Amino acid sequence: MHIRARPCNIHGSIPMGGAMQRNRCLLAIAACASALAGLPAAAQTPEVTLTRLDCGTDAAPRDVARFSDTFAYKDLKLPFTFSCYLIKHGDEYMVWDTGFVPGSNPNAPKVSLVDQLAQLKLTPGQIKYVGISHYHADHTSQLPSLAKSTLLIGKGDWDAVNAPTPAPGVNAAAFTNWITGDGKAEPVTLDKDVFGDGTVVMLDMPGHTPGHHSLLVRLKEK
């Protein structure tokens, strides 16, 4: 948007007829200011940062052949790393996935999610959103530690954890706080622009589970 304006003298003495011109100038300036206020300002977009949190590591390498439909990984074994993420959007925080509970199995992390947040000088109460990619235990087991956060979860997975008899692999127990209504849940049907400015977007990618989502985080270029 381009705004062009004729130069106006709004200071000093006002010649005959100048009062009308001055009023026109002031109106023009007010109109320009109003137009500029309505423009999206990149400089006003809150800063977004992304921090990886440790949510577990495979105790032993695993076969990865099933991850290629062209059989590219035949006989290949690799250790998996389970990651959770802290997203800072201005003064607001979101956690994406929560991982295993420490000590629950050989793949679990050594340090809890709460303790990792404490190392960053944060408390669970400061986390506005906890987003879940899908309902499996390696992504959801520490959910209860963020009971005050608004849960963001794909609608298909939300329906699955609320089923009278959850299917095998559905870690419904981790969602008890939200299933009972003690916590706020927002089932996500398609994509969701979490903070409303396009910087953090949940992307609908069903398949692995009915409501599986990925998270797109747009960071400032350096």
mmCIF file with all atom_site columns, C-alpha atoms in Angstrom:
data_model
loop_
_atom_site.group_PDB
_atom_site.id
_atom_site.type_symbol
_atom_site.label_atom_id
_atom_site.label_alt_id
_atom_site.label_comp_id
_atom_site.label_asym_id
_atom_site.label_entity_id
_atom_site.label_seq_id
_atom_site.pdbx_PDB_ins_code
_atom_site.Cartn_x
_atom_site.Cartn_y
_atom_site.Cartn_z
_atom_site.occupancy
_atom_site.B_iso_or_equiv
_atom_site.pdbx_formal_charge
_atom_site.auth_seq_id
_atom_site.auth_comp_id
_atom_site.auth_asym_id
_atom_site.auth_atom_id
_atom_site.pdbx_PDB_model_num
ATOM 1   C CA . MET A 1 1   ? 0.000   0.000   0.000  1.00 0.00 ? 1   MET A CA 1
ATOM 2   C CA . HIS A 1 2   ? 1.380   3.393   -1.021 1.00 0.00 ? 2   HIS A CA 1
ATOM 3   C CA . ILE A 1 3   ? 0.187   6.669   0.481  1.00 0.00 ? 3   ILE A CA 1
ATOM 4   C CA . ARG A 1 4   ? 0.953   9.966   -1.222 1.00 0.00 ? 4   ARG A CA 1
ATOM 5   C CA . ALA A 1 5   ? 0.222   13.343  0.345  1.00 0.00 ? 5   ALA A CA 1
ATOM 6   C CA . ARG A 1 6   ? 0.863   16.940  -0.610 1.00 0.00 ? 6   ARG A CA 1
ATOM 7   C CA . PRO A 1 7   ? 3.104   18.864  1.837  1.00 0.00 ? 7   PRO A CA 1
ATOM 8   C CA . CYS A 1 8   ? 1.132   20.849  4.382  1.00 0.00 ? 8   CYS A CA 1
ATOM 9   C CA . ASN A 1 9   ? 2.145   23.751  6.578  1.00 0.00 ? 9   ASN A CA 1
ATOM 10  C CA . ILE A 1 10  ? 0.402   23.232  9.882  1.00 0.00 ? 10  ILE A CA 1
ATOM 11  C CA . HIS A 1 11  ? 2.690   25.439  11.959 1.00 0.00 ? 11  HIS A CA 1
ATOM 12  C CA . GLY A 1 12  ? 3.047   29.215  12.342 1.00 0.00 ? 12  GLY A CA 1
ATOM 13  C CA . SER A 1 13  ? 0.608   31.900  11.210 1.00 0.00 ? 13  SER A CA 1
ATOM 14  C CA . ILE A 1 14  ? -2.462  31.047  9.168  1.00 0.00 ? 14  ILE A CA 1
ATOM 15  C CA . PRO A 1 15  ? -3.067  33.213  6.093  1.00 0.00 ? 15  PRO A CA 1
ATOM 16  C CA . MET A 1 16  ? -6.503  34.044  4.758  1.00 0.00 ? 16  MET A CA 1
ATOM 17  C CA . GLY A 1 17  ? -8.160  30.794  3.753  1.00 0.00 ? 17  GLY A CA 1
ATOM 18  C CA . GLY A 1 18  ? -5.395  28.930  5.519  1.00 0.00 ? 18  GLY A CA 1
ATOM 19  C CA . ALA A 1 19  ? -7.648  27.667  8.297  1.00 0.00 ? 19  ALA A CA 1
ATOM 20  C CA . MET A 1 20  ? -9.581  25.569  5.804  1.00 0.00 ? 20  MET A CA 1
ATOM 21  C CA . GLN A 1 21  ? -6.353  24.228  4.296  1.00 0.00 ? 21  GLN A CA 1
ATOM 22  C CA . ARG A 1 22  ? -4.989  23.412  7.744  1.00 0.00 ? 22  ARG A CA 1
ATOM 23  C CA . ASN A 1 23  ? -8.142  21.484  8.613  1.00 0.00 ? 23  ASN A CA 1
ATOM 24  C CA . ARG A 1 24  ? -7.829  19.552  5.362  1.00 0.00 ? 24  ARG A CA 1
ATOM 25  C CA . CYS A 1 25  ? -4.209  18.745  6.191  1.00 0.00 ? 25  CYS A CA 1
ATOM 26  C CA . LEU A 1 26  ? -5.118  17.526  9.661  1.00 0.00 ? 26  LEU A CA 1
ATOM 27  C CA . LEU A 1 27  ? -7.884  15.357  8.227  1.00 0.00 ? 27  LEU A CA 1
ATOM 28  C CA . ALA A 1 28  ? -5.459  13.932  5.673  1.00 0.00 ? 28  ALA A CA 1
ATOM 29  C CA . ILE A 1 29  ? -2.908  13.132  8.380  1.00 0.00 ? 29  ILE A CA 1
ATOM 30  C CA . ALA A 1 30  ? -5.590  11.464  10.502 1.00 0.00 ? 30  ALA A CA 1
ATOM 31  C CA . ALA A 1 31  ? -6.715  9.393   7.508  1.00 0.00 ? 31  ALA A CA 1
ATOM 32  C CA . CYS A 1 32  ? -3.135  8.307   6.787  1.00 0.00 ? 32  CYS A CA 1
ATOM 33  C CA . ALA A 1 33  ? -2.578  7.354   10.424 1.00 0.00 ? 33  ALA A CA 1
ATOM 34  C CA . SER A 1 34  ? -5.788  5.343   10.440 1.00 0.00 ? 34  SER A CA 1
ATOM 35  C CA . ALA A 1 35  ? -4.786  3.532   7.248  1.00 0.00 ? 35  ALA A CA 1
ATOM 36  C CA . LEU A 1 36  ? -1.330  2.728   8.581  1.00 0.00 ? 36  LEU A CA 1
ATOM 37  C CA . ALA A 1 37  ? -2.787  1.422   11.842 1.00 0.00 ? 37  ALA A CA 1
ATOM 38  C CA . GLY A 1 38  ? -4.834  -1.057  9.844  1.00 0.00 ? 38  GLY A CA 1
ATOM 39  C CA . LEU A 1 39  ? -1.845  -2.477  7.985  1.00 0.00 ? 39  LEU A CA 1
ATOM 40  C CA . PRO A 1 40  ? -0.290  -5.748  9.161  1.00 0.00 ? 40  PRO A CA 1
ATOM 41  C CA . ALA A 1 41  ? 3.031   -4.819  10.738 1.00 0.00 ? 41  ALA A CA 1
ATOM 42  C CA . ALA A 1 42  ? 5.717   -7.512  10.674 1.00 0.00 ? 42  ALA A CA 1
ATOM 43  C CA . ALA A 1 43  ? 7.618   -5.571  13.304 1.00 0.00 ? 43  ALA A CA 1
ATOM 44  C CA . GLN A 1 44  ? 4.705   -6.052  15.701 1.00 0.00 ? 44  GLN A CA 1
ATOM 45  C CA . THR A 1 45  ? 4.574   -9.845  15.269 1.00 0.00 ? 45  THR A CA 1
ATOM 46  C CA . PRO A 1 46  ? 5.716   -11.471 18.522 1.00 0.00 ? 46  PRO A CA 1
ATOM 47  C CA . GLU A 1 47  ? 9.076   -13.204 18.418 1.00 0.00 ? 47  GLU A CA 1
ATOM 48  C CA . VAL A 1 48  ? 8.855   -16.995 18.161 1.00 0.00 ? 48  VAL A CA 1
ATOM 49  C CA . THR A 1 49  ? 11.503  -19.361 19.525 1.00 0.00 ? 49  THR A CA 1
ATOM 50  C CA . LEU A 1 50  ? 11.711  -23.158 19.513 1.00 0.00 ? 50  LEU A CA 1
ATOM 51  C CA . THR A 1 51  ? 13.507  -25.229 22.162 1.00 0.00 ? 51  THR A CA 1
ATOM 52  C CA . ARG A 1 52  ? 13.916  -29.004 22.044 1.00 0.00 ? 52  ARG A CA 1
ATOM 53  C CA . LEU A 1 53  ? 13.125  -30.937 25.211 1.00 0.00 ? 53  LEU A CA 1
ATOM 54  C CA . ASP A 1 54  ? 14.441  -34.462 25.789 1.00 0.00 ? 54  ASP A CA 1
ATOM 55  C CA . CYS A 1 55  ? 11.570  -36.945 25.926 1.00 0.00 ? 55  CYS A CA 1
ATOM 56  C CA . GLY A 1 56  ? 13.473  -40.208 25.612 1.00 0.00 ? 56  GLY A CA 1
ATOM 57  C CA . THR A 1 57  ? 15.937  -42.268 23.562 1.00 0.00 ? 57  THR A CA 1
ATOM 58  C CA . ASP A 1 58  ? 15.813  -45.884 22.412 1.00 0.00 ? 58  ASP A CA 1
ATOM 59  C CA . ALA A 1 59  ? 17.727  -48.209 24.695 1.00 0.00 ? 59  ALA A CA 1
ATOM 60  C CA . ALA A 1 60  ? 18.839  -50.142 21.594 1.00 0.00 ? 60  ALA A CA 1
ATOM 61  C CA . PRO A 1 61  ? 18.752  -49.545 17.823 1.00 0.00 ? 61  PRO A CA 1
ATOM 62  C CA . ARG A 1 62  ? 15.565  -50.661 16.080 1.00 0.00 ? 62  ARG A CA 1
ATOM 63  C CA . ASP A 1 63  ? 14.760  -51.938 12.607 1.00 0.00 ? 63  ASP A CA 1
ATOM 64  C CA . VAL A 1 64  ? 13.688  -49.026 10.381 1.00 0.00 ? 64  VAL A CA 1
ATOM 65  C CA . ALA A 1 65  ? 12.795  -51.008 7.248  1.00 0.00 ? 65  ALA A CA 1
ATOM 66  C CA . ARG A 1 66  ? 9.091   -50.250 7.689  1.00 0.00 ? 66  ARG A CA 1
ATOM 67  C CA . PHE A 1 67  ? 9.740   -46.531 7.235  1.00 0.00 ? 67  PHE A CA 1
ATOM 68  C CA . SER A 1 68  ? 10.493  -46.916 3.513  1.00 0.00 ? 68  SER A CA 1
ATOM 69  C CA . ASP A 1 69  ? 7.984   -48.147 0.934  1.00 0.00 ? 69  ASP A CA 1
ATOM 70  C CA . THR A 1 70  ? 10.866  -48.675 -1.510 1.00 0.00 ? 70  THR A CA 1
ATOM 71  C CA . PHE A 1 71  ? 12.769  -50.964 0.896  1.00 0.00 ? 71  PHE A CA 1
ATOM 72  C CA . ALA A 1 72  ? 15.611  -48.441 1.087  1.00 0.00 ? 72  ALA A CA 1
ATOM 73  C CA . TYR A 1 73  ? 16.369  -49.263 4.714  1.00 0.00 ? 73  TYR A CA 1
ATOM 74  C CA . LYS A 1 74  ? 16.789  -53.032 4.480  1.00 0.00 ? 74  LYS A CA 1
ATOM 75  C CA . ASP A 1 75  ? 18.760  -54.395 7.449  1.00 0.00 ? 75  ASP A CA 1
ATOM 76  C CA . LEU A 1 76  ? 19.300  -50.853 8.778  1.00 0.00 ? 76  LEU A CA 1
ATOM 77  C CA . LYS A 1 77  ? 18.903  -50.293 12.510 1.00 0.00 ? 77  LYS A CA 1
ATOM 78  C CA . LEU A 1 78  ? 19.016  -46.927 14.240 1.00 0.00 ? 78  LEU A CA 1
ATOM 79  C CA . PRO A 1 79  ? 18.297  -45.632 17.755 1.00 0.00 ? 79  PRO A CA 1
ATOM 80  C CA . PHE A 1 80  ? 15.235  -43.398 17.913 1.00 0.00 ? 80  PHE A CA 1
ATOM 81  C CA . THR A 1 81  ? 15.184  -40.092 19.752 1.00 0.00 ? 81  THR A CA 1
ATOM 82  C CA . PHE A 1 82  ? 11.916  -38.875 21.242 1.00 0.00 ? 82  PHE A CA 1
ATOM 83  C CA . SER A 1 83  ? 11.652  -35.091 21.229 1.00 0.00 ? 83  SER A CA 1
ATOM 84  C CA . CYS A 1 84  ? 9.218   -32.652 22.764 1.00 0.00 ? 84  CYS A CA 1
ATOM 85  C CA . TYR A 1 85  ? 9.297   -28.938 22.084 1.00 0.00 ? 85  TYR A CA 1
ATOM 86  C CA . LEU A 1 86  ? 8.780   -25.652 23.887 1.00 0.00 ? 86  LEU A CA 1
ATOM 87  C CA . ILE A 1 87  ? 7.482   -22.846 21.689 1.00 0.00 ? 87  ILE A CA 1
ATOM 88  C CA . LYS A 1 88  ? 7.677   -19.274 22.970 1.00 0.00 ? 88  LYS A CA 1
ATOM 89  C CA . HIS A 1 89  ? 5.366   -16.831 21.196 1.00 0.00 ? 89  HIS A CA 1
ATOM 90  C CA . GLY A 1 90  ? 5.887   -13.388 22.656 1.00 0.00 ? 90  GLY A CA 1
ATOM 91  C CA . ASP A 1 91  ? 4.991   -13.822 26.325 1.00 0.00 ? 91  ASP A CA 1
ATOM 92  C CA . GLU A 1 92  ? 3.011   -17.035 25.764 1.00 0.00 ? 92  GLU A CA 1
ATOM 93  C CA . TYR A 1 93  ? 4.253   -20.629 25.821 1.00 0.00 ? 93  TYR A CA 1
ATOM 94  C CA . MET A 1 94  ? 3.217   -23.891 24.201 1.00 0.00 ? 94  MET A CA 1
ATOM 95  C CA . VAL A 1 95  ? 4.558   -27.414 24.686 1.00 0.00 ? 95  VAL A CA 1
ATOM 96  C CA . TRP A 1 96  ? 4.326   -29.897 21.814 1.00 0.00 ? 96  TRP A CA 1
ATOM 97  C CA . ASP A 1 97  ? 4.159   -33.550 22.941 1.00 0.00 ? 97  ASP A CA 1
ATOM 98  C CA . THR A 1 98  ? 5.184   -34.730 26.401 1.00 0.00 ? 98  THR A CA 1
ATOM 99  C CA . GLY A 1 99  ? 7.002   -38.063 26.056 1.00 0.00 ? 99  GLY A CA 1
ATOM 100 C CA . PHE A 1 100 ? 7.357   -40.967 28.461 1.00 0.00 ? 100 PHE A CA 1
ATOM 101 C CA . VAL A 1 101 ? 7.424   -40.552 32.236 1.00 0.00 ? 101 VAL A CA 1
ATOM 102 C CA . PRO A 1 102 ? 11.021  -40.875 33.510 1.00 0.00 ? 102 PRO A CA 1
ATOM 103 C CA . GLY A 1 103 ? 11.733  -44.385 34.784 1.00 0.00 ? 103 GLY A CA 1
ATOM 104 C CA . SER A 1 104 ? 8.631   -45.887 33.154 1.00 0.00 ? 104 SER A CA 1
ATOM 105 C CA . ASN A 1 105 ? 10.611  -47.911 30.610 1.00 0.00 ? 105 ASN A CA 1
ATOM 106 C CA . PRO A 1 106 ? 14.145  -48.192 29.175 1.00 0.00 ? 106 PRO A CA 1
ATOM 107 C CA . ASN A 1 107 ? 13.366  -45.589 26.495 1.00 0.00 ? 107 ASN A CA 1
ATOM 108 C CA . ALA A 1 108 ? 12.123  -42.934 28.921 1.00 0.00 ? 108 ALA A CA 1
ATOM 109 C CA . PRO A 1 109 ? 13.975  -39.656 29.531 1.00 0.00 ? 109 PRO A CA 1
ATOM 110 C CA . LYS A 1 110 ? 16.167  -39.183 32.592 1.00 0.00 ? 110 LYS A CA 1
ATOM 111 C CA . VAL A 1 111 ? 14.732  -35.755 33.432 1.00 0.00 ? 111 VAL A CA 1
ATOM 112 C CA . SER A 1 112 ? 11.021  -34.952 33.640 1.00 0.00 ? 112 SER A CA 1
ATOM 113 C CA . LEU A 1 113 ? 9.331   -32.359 31.484 1.00 0.00 ? 113 LEU A CA 1
ATOM 114 C CA . VAL A 1 114 ? 8.600   -30.239 34.566 1.00 0.00 ? 114 VAL A CA 1
ATOM 115 C CA . ASP A 1 115 ? 12.258  -30.282 35.615 1.00 0.00 ? 115 ASP A CA 1
ATOM 116 C CA . GLN A 1 116 ? 13.378  -29.358 32.110 1.00 0.00 ? 116 GLN A CA 1
ATOM 117 C CA . LEU A 1 117 ? 10.976  -26.419 32.149 1.00 0.00 ? 117 LEU A CA 1
ATOM 118 C CA . ALA A 1 118 ? 12.366  -25.411 35.545 1.00 0.00 ? 118 ALA A CA 1
ATOM 119 C CA . GLN A 1 119 ? 15.851  -25.343 34.031 1.00 0.00 ? 119 GLN A CA 1
ATOM 120 C CA . LEU A 1 120 ? 14.428  -22.741 31.628 1.00 0.00 ? 120 LEU A CA 1
ATOM 121 C CA . LYS A 1 121 ? 12.923  -20.858 34.607 1.00 0.00 ? 121 LYS A CA 1
ATOM 122 C CA . LEU A 1 122 ? 9.360   -21.839 33.704 1.00 0.00 ? 122 LEU A CA 1
ATOM 123 C CA . THR A 1 123 ? 6.569   -23.516 35.657 1.00 0.00 ? 123 THR A CA 1
ATOM 124 C CA . PRO A 1 124 ? 3.764   -25.719 34.263 1.00 0.00 ? 124 PRO A CA 1
ATOM 125 C CA . GLY A 1 125 ? 1.313   -22.929 35.065 1.00 0.00 ? 125 GLY A CA 1
ATOM 126 C CA . GLN A 1 126 ? 3.000   -20.693 32.482 1.00 0.00 ? 126 GLN A CA 1
ATOM 127 C CA . ILE A 1 127 ? 2.287   -23.097 29.618 1.00 0.00 ? 127 ILE A CA 1
ATOM 128 C CA . LYS A 1 128 ? -0.833  -21.835 27.840 1.00 0.00 ? 128 LYS A CA 1
ATOM 129 C CA . TYR A 1 129 ? -1.178  -24.720 25.378 1.00 0.00 ? 129 TYR A CA 1
ATOM 130 C CA . VAL A 1 130 ? -0.073  -28.335 25.302 1.00 0.00 ? 130 VAL A CA 1
ATOM 131 C CA . GLY A 1 131 ? -0.379  -29.715 21.790 1.00 0.00 ? 131 GLY A CA 1
ATOM 132 C CA . ILE A 1 132 ? -0.335  -33.429 21.055 1.00 0.00 ? 132 ILE A CA 1
ATOM 133 C CA . SER A 1 133 ? 0.701   -34.949 17.738 1.00 0.00 ? 133 SER A CA 1
ATOM 134 C CA . HIS A 1 134 ? -1.140  -38.208 18.524 1.00 0.00 ? 134 HIS A CA 1
ATOM 135 C CA . TYR A 1 135 ? -2.339  -40.399 21.369 1.00 0.00 ? 135 TYR A CA 1
ATOM 136 C CA . HIS A 1 136 ? 0.515   -42.927 21.729 1.00 0.00 ? 136 HIS A CA 1
ATOM 137 C CA . ALA A 1 137 ? 2.274   -43.188 25.095 1.00 0.00 ? 137 ALA A CA 1
ATOM 138 C CA . ASP A 1 138 ? 5.665   -41.996 23.833 1.00 0.00 ? 138 ASP A CA 1
ATOM 139 C CA . HIS A 1 139 ? 4.035   -38.650 23.000 1.00 0.00 ? 139 HIS A CA 1
ATOM 140 C CA . THR A 1 140 ? 1.532   -38.244 25.835 1.00 0.00 ? 140 THR A CA 1
ATOM 141 C CA . SER A 1 141 ? 2.595   -39.865 29.116 1.00 0.00 ? 141 SER A CA 1
ATOM 142 C CA . GLN A 1 142 ? 3.642   -36.647 30.897 1.00 0.00 ? 142 GLN A CA 1
ATOM 143 C CA . LEU A 1 143 ? 0.437   -34.819 29.966 1.00 0.00 ? 143 LEU A CA 1
ATOM 144 C CA . PRO A 1 144 ? -0.891  -34.825 33.567 1.00 0.00 ? 144 PRO A CA 1
ATOM 145 C CA . SER A 1 145 ? 1.960   -32.515 34.608 1.00 0.00 ? 145 SER A CA 1
ATOM 146 C CA . LEU A 1 146 ? 0.429   -29.798 32.392 1.00 0.00 ? 146 LEU A CA 1
ATOM 147 C CA . ALA A 1 147 ? -3.103  -30.116 33.727 1.00 0.00 ? 147 ALA A CA 1
ATOM 148 C CA . LYS A 1 148 ? -3.768  -26.349 33.646 1.00 0.00 ? 148 LYS A CA 1
ATOM 149 C CA . SER A 1 149 ? -2.826  -25.983 29.990 1.00 0.00 ? 149 SER A CA 1
ATOM 150 C CA . THR A 1 150 ? -5.378  -25.982 27.185 1.00 0.00 ? 150 THR A CA 1
ATOM 151 C CA . LEU A 1 151 ? -5.089  -29.289 25.329 1.00 0.00 ? 151 LEU A CA 1
ATOM 152 C CA . LEU A 1 152 ? -4.885  -29.106 21.531 1.00 0.00 ? 152 LEU A CA 1
ATOM 153 C CA . ILE A 1 153 ? -5.472  -32.492 19.890 1.00 0.00 ? 153 ILE A CA 1
ATOM 154 C CA . GLY A 1 154 ? -6.779  -33.781 16.568 1.00 0.00 ? 154 GLY A CA 1
ATOM 155 C CA . LYS A 1 155 ? -10.521 -34.492 16.620 1.00 0.00 ? 155 LYS A CA 1
ATOM 156 C CA . GLY A 1 156 ? -10.019 -38.108 15.534 1.00 0.00 ? 156 GLY A CA 1
ATOM 157 C CA . ASP A 1 157 ? -7.645  -38.769 18.416 1.00 0.00 ? 157 ASP A CA 1
ATOM 158 C CA . TRP A 1 158 ? -9.876  -36.928 20.876 1.00 0.00 ? 158 TRP A CA 1
ATOM 159 C CA . ASP A 1 159 ? -12.754 -39.197 19.914 1.00 0.00 ? 159 ASP A CA 1
ATOM 160 C CA . ALA A 1 160 ? -10.477 -42.223 20.355 1.00 0.00 ? 160 ALA A CA 1
ATOM 161 C CA . VAL A 1 161 ? -9.385  -41.330 23.902 1.00 0.00 ? 161 VAL A CA 1
ATOM 162 C CA . ASN A 1 162 ? -13.012 -40.683 24.840 1.00 0.00 ? 162 ASN A CA 1
ATOM 163 C CA . ALA A 1 163 ? -14.249 -44.037 23.550 1.00 0.00 ? 163 ALA A CA 1
ATOM 164 C CA . PRO A 1 164 ? -15.940 -46.295 26.160 1.00 0.00 ? 164 PRO A CA 1
ATOM 165 C CA . THR A 1 165 ? -13.282 -48.909 25.434 1.00 0.00 ? 165 THR A CA 1
ATOM 166 C CA . PRO A 1 166 ? -10.180 -47.230 23.958 1.00 0.00 ? 166 PRO A CA 1
ATOM 167 C CA . ALA A 1 167 ? -8.415  -49.223 21.250 1.00 0.00 ? 167 ALA A CA 1
ATOM 168 C CA . PRO A 1 168 ? -5.002  -50.799 21.898 1.00 0.00 ? 168 PRO A CA 1
ATOM 169 C CA . GLY A 1 169 ? -2.258  -48.169 21.745 1.00 0.00 ? 169 GLY A CA 1
ATOM 170 C CA . VAL A 1 170 ? -4.532  -45.320 22.843 1.00 0.00 ? 170 VAL A CA 1
ATOM 171 C CA . ASN A 1 171 ? -3.028  -43.837 26.016 1.00 0.00 ? 171 ASN A CA 1
ATOM 172 C CA . ALA A 1 172 ? -6.376  -42.611 27.322 1.00 0.00 ? 172 ALA A CA 1
ATOM 173 C CA . ALA A 1 173 ? -5.279  -42.491 30.974 1.00 0.00 ? 173 ALA A CA 1
ATOM 174 C CA . ALA A 1 174 ? -2.969  -39.553 30.258 1.00 0.00 ? 174 ALA A CA 1
ATOM 175 C CA . PHE A 1 175 ? -5.976  -37.488 29.140 1.00 0.00 ? 175 PHE A CA 1
ATOM 176 C CA . THR A 1 176 ? -8.122  -38.034 32.262 1.00 0.00 ? 176 THR A CA 1
ATOM 177 C CA . ASN A 1 177 ? -7.865  -34.383 33.372 1.00 0.00 ? 177 ASN A CA 1
ATOM 178 C CA . TRP A 1 178 ? -9.418  -33.218 30.097 1.00 0.00 ? 178 TRP A CA 1
ATOM 179 C CA . ILE A 1 179 ? -11.827 -36.121 29.583 1.00 0.00 ? 179 ILE A CA 1
ATOM 180 C CA . THR A 1 180 ? -13.456 -35.380 32.952 1.00 0.00 ? 180 THR A CA 1
ATOM 181 C CA . GLY A 1 181 ? -13.741 -31.689 32.120 1.00 0.00 ? 181 GLY A CA 1
ATOM 182 C CA . ASP A 1 182 ? -11.277 -30.547 34.773 1.00 0.00 ? 182 ASP A CA 1
ATOM 183 C CA . GLY A 1 183 ? -9.055  -29.194 31.998 1.00 0.00 ? 183 GLY A CA 1
ATOM 184 C CA . LYS A 1 184 ? -9.929  -27.339 28.809 1.00 0.00 ? 184 LYS A CA 1
ATOM 185 C CA . ALA A 1 185 ? -9.607  -29.271 25.548 1.00 0.00 ? 185 ALA A CA 1
ATOM 186 C CA . GLU A 1 186 ? -9.849  -27.981 21.979 1.00 0.00 ? 186 GLU A CA 1
ATOM 187 C CA . PRO A 1 187 ? -10.290 -30.818 19.467 1.00 0.00 ? 187 PRO A CA 1
ATOM 188 C CA . VAL A 1 188 ? -8.792  -29.722 16.144 1.00 0.00 ? 188 VAL A CA 1
ATOM 189 C CA . THR A 1 189 ? -10.701 -30.809 13.044 1.00 0.00 ? 189 THR A CA 1
ATOM 190 C CA . LEU A 1 190 ? -8.340  -29.669 10.279 1.00 0.00 ? 190 LEU A CA 1
ATOM 191 C CA . ASP A 1 191 ? -5.448  -27.199 10.583 1.00 0.00 ? 191 ASP A CA 1
ATOM 192 C CA . LYS A 1 192 ? -5.201  -24.723 13.463 1.00 0.00 ? 192 LYS A CA 1
ATOM 193 C CA . ASP A 1 193 ? -3.372  -21.405 13.551 1.00 0.00 ? 193 ASP A CA 1
ATOM 194 C CA . VAL A 1 194 ? -2.532  -21.567 17.248 1.00 0.00 ? 194 VAL A CA 1
ATOM 195 C CA . PHE A 1 195 ? -1.688  -17.908 17.917 1.00 0.00 ? 195 PHE A CA 1
ATOM 196 C CA . GLY A 1 196 ? -3.604  -16.410 14.991 1.00 0.00 ? 196 GLY A CA 1
ATOM 197 C CA . ASP A 1 197 ? -0.646  -14.953 13.084 1.00 0.00 ? 197 ASP A CA 1
ATOM 198 C CA . GLY A 1 198 ? 0.562   -17.922 11.030 1.00 0.00 ? 198 GLY A CA 1
ATOM 199 C CA . THR A 1 199 ? 3.739   -18.508 13.034 1.00 0.00 ? 199 THR A CA 1
ATOM 200 C CA . VAL A 1 200 ? 2.630   -21.723 14.770 1.00 0.00 ? 200 VAL A CA 1
ATOM 201 C CA . VAL A 1 201 ? 0.226   -23.974 12.871 1.00 0.00 ? 201 VAL A CA 1
ATOM 202 C CA . MET A 1 202 ? -1.064  -27.467 13.611 1.00 0.00 ? 202 MET A CA 1
ATOM 203 C CA . LEU A 1 203 ? -1.269  -29.366 10.313 1.00 0.00 ? 203 LEU A CA 1
ATOM 204 C CA . ASP A 1 204 ? -3.826  -32.121 9.847  1.00 0.00 ? 204 ASP A CA 1
ATOM 205 C CA . MET A 1 205 ? -1.962  -35.294 8.813  1.00 0.00 ? 205 MET A CA 1
ATOM 206 C CA . PRO A 1 206 ? -4.140  -38.322 9.616  1.00 0.00 ? 206 PRO A CA 1
ATOM 207 C CA . GLY A 1 207 ? -2.836  -41.804 8.949  1.00 0.00 ? 207 GLY A CA 1
ATOM 208 C CA . HIS A 1 208 ? -0.566  -42.835 11.787 1.00 0.00 ? 208 HIS A CA 1
ATOM 209 C CA . THR A 1 209 ? -3.623  -42.177 13.971 1.00 0.00 ? 209 THR A CA 1
ATOM 210 C CA . PRO A 1 210 ? -7.061  -40.792 12.976 1.00 0.00 ? 210 PRO A CA 1
ATOM 211 C CA . GLY A 1 211 ? -6.317  -37.298 14.287 1.00 0.00 ? 211 GLY A CA 1
ATOM 212 C CA . HIS A 1 212 ? -2.557  -37.143 13.808 1.00 0.00 ? 212 HIS A CA 1
ATOM 213 C CA . HIS A 1 213 ? -1.122  -33.624 13.482 1.00 0.00 ? 213 HIS A CA 1
ATOM 214 C CA . SER A 1 214 ? 2.273   -32.126 12.770 1.00 0.00 ? 214 SER A CA 1
ATOM 215 C CA . LEU A 1 215 ? 3.393   -28.698 13.937 1.00 0.00 ? 215 LEU A CA 1
ATOM 216 C CA . LEU A 1 216 ? 4.710   -25.972 11.640 1.00 0.00 ? 216 LEU A CA 1
ATOM 217 C CA . VAL A 1 217 ? 6.765   -23.313 13.428 1.00 0.00 ? 217 VAL A CA 1
ATOM 218 C CA . ARG A 1 218 ? 7.968   -20.314 11.436 1.00 0.00 ? 218 ARG A CA 1
ATOM 219 C CA . LEU A 1 219 ? 11.046  -18.785 13.032 1.00 0.00 ? 219 LEU A CA 1
ATOM 220 C CA . LYS A 1 220 ? 12.523  -15.389 12.268 1.00 0.00 ? 220 LYS A CA 1
ATOM 221 C CA . GLU A 1 221 ? 15.274  -15.521 9.669  1.00 0.00 ? 221 GLU A CA 1
ATOM 222 C CA . LYS A 1 222 ? 18.716  -14.718 11.022 1.00 0.00 ? 222 LYS A CA 1
#
